[in-house]
Coordinates of C-alpha atoms and ligand atoms in Angstrom, one line a residue:
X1 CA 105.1 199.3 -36.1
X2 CA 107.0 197.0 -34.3
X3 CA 107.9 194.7 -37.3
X4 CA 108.5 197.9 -39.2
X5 CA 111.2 198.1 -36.4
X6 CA 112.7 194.7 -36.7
X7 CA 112.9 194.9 -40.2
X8 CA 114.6 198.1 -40.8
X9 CA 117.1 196.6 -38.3
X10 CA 117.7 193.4 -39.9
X11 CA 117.8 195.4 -43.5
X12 CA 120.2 197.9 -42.1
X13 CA 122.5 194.6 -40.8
X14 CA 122.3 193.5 -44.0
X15 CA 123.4 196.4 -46.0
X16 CA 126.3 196.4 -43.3
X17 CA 127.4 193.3 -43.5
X18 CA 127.7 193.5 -47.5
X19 CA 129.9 197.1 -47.8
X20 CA 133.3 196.3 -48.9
X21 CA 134.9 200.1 -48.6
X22 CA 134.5 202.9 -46.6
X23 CA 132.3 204.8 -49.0
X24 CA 129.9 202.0 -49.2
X25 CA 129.2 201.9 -45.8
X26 CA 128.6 205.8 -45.3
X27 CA 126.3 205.6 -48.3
X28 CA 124.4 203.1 -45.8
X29 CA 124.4 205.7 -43.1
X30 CA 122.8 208.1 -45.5
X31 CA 120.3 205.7 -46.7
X32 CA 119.4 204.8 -43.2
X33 CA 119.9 207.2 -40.7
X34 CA 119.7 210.6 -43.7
X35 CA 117.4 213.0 -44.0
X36 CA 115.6 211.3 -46.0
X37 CA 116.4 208.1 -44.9
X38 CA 114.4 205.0 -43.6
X39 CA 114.5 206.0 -40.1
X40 CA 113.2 209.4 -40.4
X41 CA 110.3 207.7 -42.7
X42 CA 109.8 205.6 -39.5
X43 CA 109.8 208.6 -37.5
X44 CA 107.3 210.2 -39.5
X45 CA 105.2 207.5 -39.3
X46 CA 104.8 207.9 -35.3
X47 CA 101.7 210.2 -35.9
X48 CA 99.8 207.3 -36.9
X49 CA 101.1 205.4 -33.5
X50 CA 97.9 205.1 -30.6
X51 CA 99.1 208.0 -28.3
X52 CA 99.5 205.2 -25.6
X53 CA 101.6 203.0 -27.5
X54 CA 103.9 206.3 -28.5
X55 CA 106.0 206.0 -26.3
X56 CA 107.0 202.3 -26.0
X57 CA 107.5 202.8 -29.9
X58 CA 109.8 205.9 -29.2
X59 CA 112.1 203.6 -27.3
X60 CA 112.2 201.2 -30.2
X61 CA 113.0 203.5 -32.5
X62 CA 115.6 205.1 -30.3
X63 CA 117.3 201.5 -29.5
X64 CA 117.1 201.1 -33.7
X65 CA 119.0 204.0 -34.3
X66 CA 121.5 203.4 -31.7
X67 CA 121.9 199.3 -32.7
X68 CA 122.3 200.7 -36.6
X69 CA 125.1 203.9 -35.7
X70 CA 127.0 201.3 -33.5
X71 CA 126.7 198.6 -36.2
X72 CA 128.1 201.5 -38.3
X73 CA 130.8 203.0 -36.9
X74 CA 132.5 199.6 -36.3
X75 CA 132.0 198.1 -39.6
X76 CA 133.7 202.0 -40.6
X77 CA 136.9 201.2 -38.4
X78 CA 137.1 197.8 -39.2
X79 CA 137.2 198.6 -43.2
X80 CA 139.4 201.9 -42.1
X81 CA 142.3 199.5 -40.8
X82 CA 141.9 197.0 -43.5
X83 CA 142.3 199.8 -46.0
X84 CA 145.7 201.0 -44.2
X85 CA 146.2 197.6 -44.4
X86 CA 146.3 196.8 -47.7
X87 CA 147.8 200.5 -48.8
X88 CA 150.5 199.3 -46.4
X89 CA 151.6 196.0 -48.1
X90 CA 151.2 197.9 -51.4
X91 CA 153.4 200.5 -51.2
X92 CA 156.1 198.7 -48.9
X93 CA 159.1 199.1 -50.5
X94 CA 161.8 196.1 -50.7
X95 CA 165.3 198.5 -48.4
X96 CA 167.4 195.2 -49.4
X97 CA 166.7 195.6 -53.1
X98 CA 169.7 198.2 -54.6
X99 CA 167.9 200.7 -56.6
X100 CA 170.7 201.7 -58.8
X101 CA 169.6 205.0 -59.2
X102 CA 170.9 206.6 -56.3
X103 CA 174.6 207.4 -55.9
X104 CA 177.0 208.4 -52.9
X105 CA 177.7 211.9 -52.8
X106 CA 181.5 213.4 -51.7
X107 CA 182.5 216.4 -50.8
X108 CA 183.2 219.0 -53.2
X109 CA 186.6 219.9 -54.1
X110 CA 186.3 223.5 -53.0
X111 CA 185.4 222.1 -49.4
X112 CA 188.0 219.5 -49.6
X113 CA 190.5 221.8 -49.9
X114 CA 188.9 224.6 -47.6
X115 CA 188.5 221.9 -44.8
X116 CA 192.7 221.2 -45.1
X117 CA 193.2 224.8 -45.2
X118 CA 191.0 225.5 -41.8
X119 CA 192.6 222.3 -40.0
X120 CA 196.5 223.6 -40.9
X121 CA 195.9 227.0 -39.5
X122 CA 194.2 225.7 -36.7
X123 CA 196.8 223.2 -35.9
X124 CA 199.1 226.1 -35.8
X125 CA 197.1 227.9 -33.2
X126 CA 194.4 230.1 -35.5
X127 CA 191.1 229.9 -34.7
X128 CA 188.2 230.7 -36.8
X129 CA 186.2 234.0 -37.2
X130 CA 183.0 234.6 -39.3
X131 CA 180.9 237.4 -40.8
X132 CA 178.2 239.1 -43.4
X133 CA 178.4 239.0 -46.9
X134 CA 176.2 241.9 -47.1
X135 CA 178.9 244.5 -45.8
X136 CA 178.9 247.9 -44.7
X137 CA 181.2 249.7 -46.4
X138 CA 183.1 250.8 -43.8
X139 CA 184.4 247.6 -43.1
X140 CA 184.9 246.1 -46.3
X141 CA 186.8 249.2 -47.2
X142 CA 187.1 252.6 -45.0
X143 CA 188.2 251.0 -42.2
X144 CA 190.7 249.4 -44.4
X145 CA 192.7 252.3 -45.4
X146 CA 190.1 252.9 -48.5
X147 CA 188.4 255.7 -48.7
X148 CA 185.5 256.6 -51.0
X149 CA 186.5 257.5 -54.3
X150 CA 190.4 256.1 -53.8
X151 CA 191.7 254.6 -56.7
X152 CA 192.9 251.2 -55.1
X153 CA 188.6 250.9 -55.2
X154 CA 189.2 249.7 -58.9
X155 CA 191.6 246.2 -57.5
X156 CA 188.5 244.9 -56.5
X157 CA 185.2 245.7 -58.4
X158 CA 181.8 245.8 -56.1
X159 CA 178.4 244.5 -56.2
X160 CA 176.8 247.6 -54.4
X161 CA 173.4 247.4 -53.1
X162 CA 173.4 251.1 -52.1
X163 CA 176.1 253.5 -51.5
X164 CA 176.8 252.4 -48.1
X165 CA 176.4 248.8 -48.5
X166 CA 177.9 245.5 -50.7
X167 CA 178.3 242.2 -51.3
X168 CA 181.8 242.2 -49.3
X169 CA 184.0 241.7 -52.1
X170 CA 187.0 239.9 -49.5
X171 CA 186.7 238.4 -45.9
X172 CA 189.2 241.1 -44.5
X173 CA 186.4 243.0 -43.4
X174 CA 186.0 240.2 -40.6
X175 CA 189.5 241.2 -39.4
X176 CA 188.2 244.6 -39.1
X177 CA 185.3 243.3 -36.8
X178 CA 187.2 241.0 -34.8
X179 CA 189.7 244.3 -34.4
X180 CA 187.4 246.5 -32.5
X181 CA 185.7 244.0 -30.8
X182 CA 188.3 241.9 -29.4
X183 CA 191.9 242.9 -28.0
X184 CA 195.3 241.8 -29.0
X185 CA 196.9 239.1 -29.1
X186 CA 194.5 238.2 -32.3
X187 CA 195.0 235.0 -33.9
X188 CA 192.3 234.4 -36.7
X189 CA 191.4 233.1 -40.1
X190 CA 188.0 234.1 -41.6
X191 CA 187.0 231.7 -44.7
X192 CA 183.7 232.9 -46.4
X193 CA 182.5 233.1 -49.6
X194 CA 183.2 236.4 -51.4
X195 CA 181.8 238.7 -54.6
X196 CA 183.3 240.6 -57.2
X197 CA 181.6 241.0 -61.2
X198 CA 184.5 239.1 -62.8
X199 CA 183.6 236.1 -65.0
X200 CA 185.9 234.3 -66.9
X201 CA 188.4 231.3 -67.0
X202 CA 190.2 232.5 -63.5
X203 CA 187.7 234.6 -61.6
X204 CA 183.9 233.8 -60.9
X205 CA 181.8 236.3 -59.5
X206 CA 181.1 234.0 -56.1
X207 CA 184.4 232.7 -55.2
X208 CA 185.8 231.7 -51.4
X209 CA 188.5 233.1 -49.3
X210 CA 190.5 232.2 -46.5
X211 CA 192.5 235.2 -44.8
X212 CA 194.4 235.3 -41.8
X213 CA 195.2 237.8 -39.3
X214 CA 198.0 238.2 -36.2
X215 CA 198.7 240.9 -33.9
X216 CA 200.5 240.7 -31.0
X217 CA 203.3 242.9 -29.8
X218 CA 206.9 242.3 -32.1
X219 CA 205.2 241.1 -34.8
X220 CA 207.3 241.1 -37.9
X221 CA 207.8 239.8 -41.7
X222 CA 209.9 237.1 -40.7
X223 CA 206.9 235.6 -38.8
X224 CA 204.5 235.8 -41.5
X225 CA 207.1 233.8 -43.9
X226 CA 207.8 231.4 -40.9
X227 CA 204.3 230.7 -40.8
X228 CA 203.0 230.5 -44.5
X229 CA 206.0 228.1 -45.1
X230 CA 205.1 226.2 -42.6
X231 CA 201.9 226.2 -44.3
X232 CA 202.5 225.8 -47.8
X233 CA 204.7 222.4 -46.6
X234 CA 201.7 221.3 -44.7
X235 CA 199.5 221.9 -47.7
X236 CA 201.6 220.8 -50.8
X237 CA 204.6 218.4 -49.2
X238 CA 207.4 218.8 -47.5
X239 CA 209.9 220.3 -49.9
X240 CA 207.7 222.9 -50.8
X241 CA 209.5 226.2 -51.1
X242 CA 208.3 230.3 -50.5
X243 CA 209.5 233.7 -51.5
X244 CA 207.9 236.8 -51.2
X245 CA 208.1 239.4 -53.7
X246 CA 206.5 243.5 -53.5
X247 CA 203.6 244.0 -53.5
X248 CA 200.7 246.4 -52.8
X249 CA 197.6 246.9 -50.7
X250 CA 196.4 249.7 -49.1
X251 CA 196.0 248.2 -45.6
X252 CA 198.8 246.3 -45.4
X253 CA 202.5 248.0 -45.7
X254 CA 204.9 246.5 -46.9
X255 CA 202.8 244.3 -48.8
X256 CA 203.8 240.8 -50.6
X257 CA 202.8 238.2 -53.2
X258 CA 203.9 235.2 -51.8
X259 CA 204.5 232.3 -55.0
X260 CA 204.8 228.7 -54.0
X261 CA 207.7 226.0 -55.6
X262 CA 205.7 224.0 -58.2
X263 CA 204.1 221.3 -56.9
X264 CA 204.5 219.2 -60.4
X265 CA 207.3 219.9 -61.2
X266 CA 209.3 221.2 -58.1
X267 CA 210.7 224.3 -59.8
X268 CA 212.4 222.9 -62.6
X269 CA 209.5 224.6 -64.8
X270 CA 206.7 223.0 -66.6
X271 CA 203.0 224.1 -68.4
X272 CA 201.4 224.6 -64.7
X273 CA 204.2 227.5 -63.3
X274 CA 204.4 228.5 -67.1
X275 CA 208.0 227.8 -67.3
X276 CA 208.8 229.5 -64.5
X277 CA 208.8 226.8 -61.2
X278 CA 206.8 229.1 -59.5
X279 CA 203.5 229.8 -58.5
X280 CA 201.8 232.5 -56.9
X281 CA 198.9 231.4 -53.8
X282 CA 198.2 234.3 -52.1
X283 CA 198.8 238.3 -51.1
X284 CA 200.0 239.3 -47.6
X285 CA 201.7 241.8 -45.7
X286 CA 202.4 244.0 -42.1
X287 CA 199.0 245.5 -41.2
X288 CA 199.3 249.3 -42.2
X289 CA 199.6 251.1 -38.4
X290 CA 196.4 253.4 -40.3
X291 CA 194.1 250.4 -40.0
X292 CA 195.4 249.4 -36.5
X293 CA 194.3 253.0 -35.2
X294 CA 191.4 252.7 -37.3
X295 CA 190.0 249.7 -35.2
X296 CA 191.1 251.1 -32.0
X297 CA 194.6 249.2 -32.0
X298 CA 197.4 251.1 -30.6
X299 CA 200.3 251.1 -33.4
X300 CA 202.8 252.0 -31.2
X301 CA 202.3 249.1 -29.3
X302 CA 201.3 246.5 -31.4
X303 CA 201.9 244.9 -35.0
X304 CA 200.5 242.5 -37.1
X305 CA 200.6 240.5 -40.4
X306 CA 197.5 239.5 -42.6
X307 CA 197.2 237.3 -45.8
X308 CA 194.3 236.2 -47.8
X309 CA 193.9 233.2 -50.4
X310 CA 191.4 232.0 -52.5
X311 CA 190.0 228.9 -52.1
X312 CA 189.6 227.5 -55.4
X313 CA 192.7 229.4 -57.1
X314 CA 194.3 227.1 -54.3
X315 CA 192.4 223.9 -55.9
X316 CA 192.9 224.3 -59.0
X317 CA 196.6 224.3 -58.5
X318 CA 196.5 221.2 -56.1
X319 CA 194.0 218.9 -58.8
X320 CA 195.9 220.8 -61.8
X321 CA 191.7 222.0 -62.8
X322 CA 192.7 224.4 -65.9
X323 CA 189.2 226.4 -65.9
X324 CA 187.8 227.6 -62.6
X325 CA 183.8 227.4 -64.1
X326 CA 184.2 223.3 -63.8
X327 CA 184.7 224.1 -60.2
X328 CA 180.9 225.0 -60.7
X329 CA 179.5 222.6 -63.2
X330 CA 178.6 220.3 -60.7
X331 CA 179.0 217.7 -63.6
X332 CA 179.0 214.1 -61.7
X333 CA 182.1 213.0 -63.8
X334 CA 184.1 214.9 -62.4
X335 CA 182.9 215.5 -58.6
X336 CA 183.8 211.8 -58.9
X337 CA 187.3 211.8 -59.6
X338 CA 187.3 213.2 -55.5
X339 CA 185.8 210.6 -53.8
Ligands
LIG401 N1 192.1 241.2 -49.0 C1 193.0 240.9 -50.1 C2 192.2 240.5 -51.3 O1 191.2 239.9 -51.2 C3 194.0 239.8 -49.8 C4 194.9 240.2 -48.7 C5 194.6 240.0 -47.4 C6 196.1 240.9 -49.0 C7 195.5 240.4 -46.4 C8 197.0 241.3 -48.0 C9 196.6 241.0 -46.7 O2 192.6 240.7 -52.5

């Protein structure tokens, strides 16, 4: 029985010794320490042992198994790291070698010019205020001096989800919320993307805005010129001219369109103003005293002036960009031209 020991040891060493991967050295362990292995068929032979000599034998066989697991388990770690090993130097990848598939990105030109239009009004003292784009429709409109049902619903078509609530279809019903939460003096522009179900060379149905909002006590027209020309300079250059011409929206009264001198041609006239060395960049006005009470805003006492520009109508005018769907191609050539 002995030599039956000795053997089974040496034979297990053996088979060891010779496994090259992982899986040969567990198909070892199962051919020596299984169920059905050689170890067990030693075991089973302990019935034939002299009772006296049983239990000398049982230590044997109990120092065999635990030279053969040992023996085992470190040939299994050893083979483990060498495996890592080798995977490691196989898939290392060469960080000096240039791929030449993978480009630099830039920012889009929607963001370039959103980011120049949030750092002018901030220089001038705005800061910046943020909301849903799901919408209650009291904000997006009641509140606004637009009731259910009132006509001036039809300048601005809606993506309802039910009848109270919509994709807001502008970002003035953040000037709503910053209205009754927060008291006057209010200095604010709210960018966001907004939604109307327009689609075509001028209009996408996802588009961005940028609107502004003051009140304070004496606030007039002449401040909300002051401060878009002061803007429009910032943004175009220097020269850059602004008039204001009638207008309407239903929370603001009196309202404005407020056209630009020509950036190309600088008024003279030419294919970009149409002839006409003008351009118009956004709608403002003097906040209708309705939506001042309406937010809790005592119109006797105070006054204000909002506007609100969208962003890419704004960039396709800078970049001369004739259709507004490139602005959402995403076609590389011409995210390029930005960088
Ligand atoms: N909310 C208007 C729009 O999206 C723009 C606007 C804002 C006009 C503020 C006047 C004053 O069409």
């Amino acid at each position: 029985m002995k030599e039956r020991i000795d053997l089974l040891i040496e034979g297990a060493k053996q088979a060891i010794n010779a496994c090259e991967s992982v899986v040969d050295v567990n198909n070892v362990k199962v051919k020596f320490l299984g169920k059905n292995g050689e170890l067990t068929a030693l075991l089973k032979g302990m019935k034939d042992v002299p009772a006296e000599q049983r239990p000398e034998i049982g230590k044997l066989v109990n120092v065999a198994r635990d030279t053969i697991e040992g023996l085992i388990a470190s040939k299994q770690a050893d083979l483990a790291s060498k495996e890592l090993e080798d995977k490691m130097q196989r898939e290392s990848v060469d960080i000096t070698l240039d791929s030449g598939v993978c480009q630099r990105g830039s920012l889009h030109p929607t963001t370039l010019v959103q980011n120049q239009i949030i750092d002018i009004f901030t220089g001038l003292g705005f800061s910046i205020a943020q909301g849903p784009e799901i919408e209650l429709d009291f904000f997006n409109f009641q509140a606004l001096n637009i009731p259910k049902d009132h006509p001036a619903r039809d300048m601005q078509d809606t993506f309802y989800i039910s009848d109270d609530m919509l994709l807001r279809t502008h970002t003035s019903p953040v000037q709503v919320r910053t209205m009754t939460s927060q008291k006057p003096p209010i200095r604010i522009i709210c960018p966001g993307k907004v939604y109307r179900p327009d689609d075509d060379a001028t209009h996408s149905p996802m588009f961005q805005q940028i609107e502004g909002l003051v009140v304070d006590k004496n606030i007039t027209l002449c401040d909300l010129k002051g401060i878009l020309e002061k803007f429009a300079q910032q943004l175009f250059d220097s020269n850059t001219k602004t008039r204001l011409r009638p207008s309407y929206f239903p929370f603001t009264e009196p309202s404005v369109e407020v056209d630009v001198t020509c950036s190309v041609c600088h008024g003279k006239g030419c294919r970009i103003c149409k002839g006409t060395g003008w351009i118009e960049i956004l709608g403002a006005g003097i906040v209708n005293p309705k939506v001042l009470d309406n937010c809790g805003i005592d119109s006797k006492e105070y006054s204000g002036f909002a506007f609100g520009l969208g962003i890419e109508r704004i960039a396709m005018i800078k970049y001369g960009i004739p259709d507004m769907r490139i602005l959402f191609d995403n076609d590389v050539r011409f995210l390029k031209e930005f960088k």
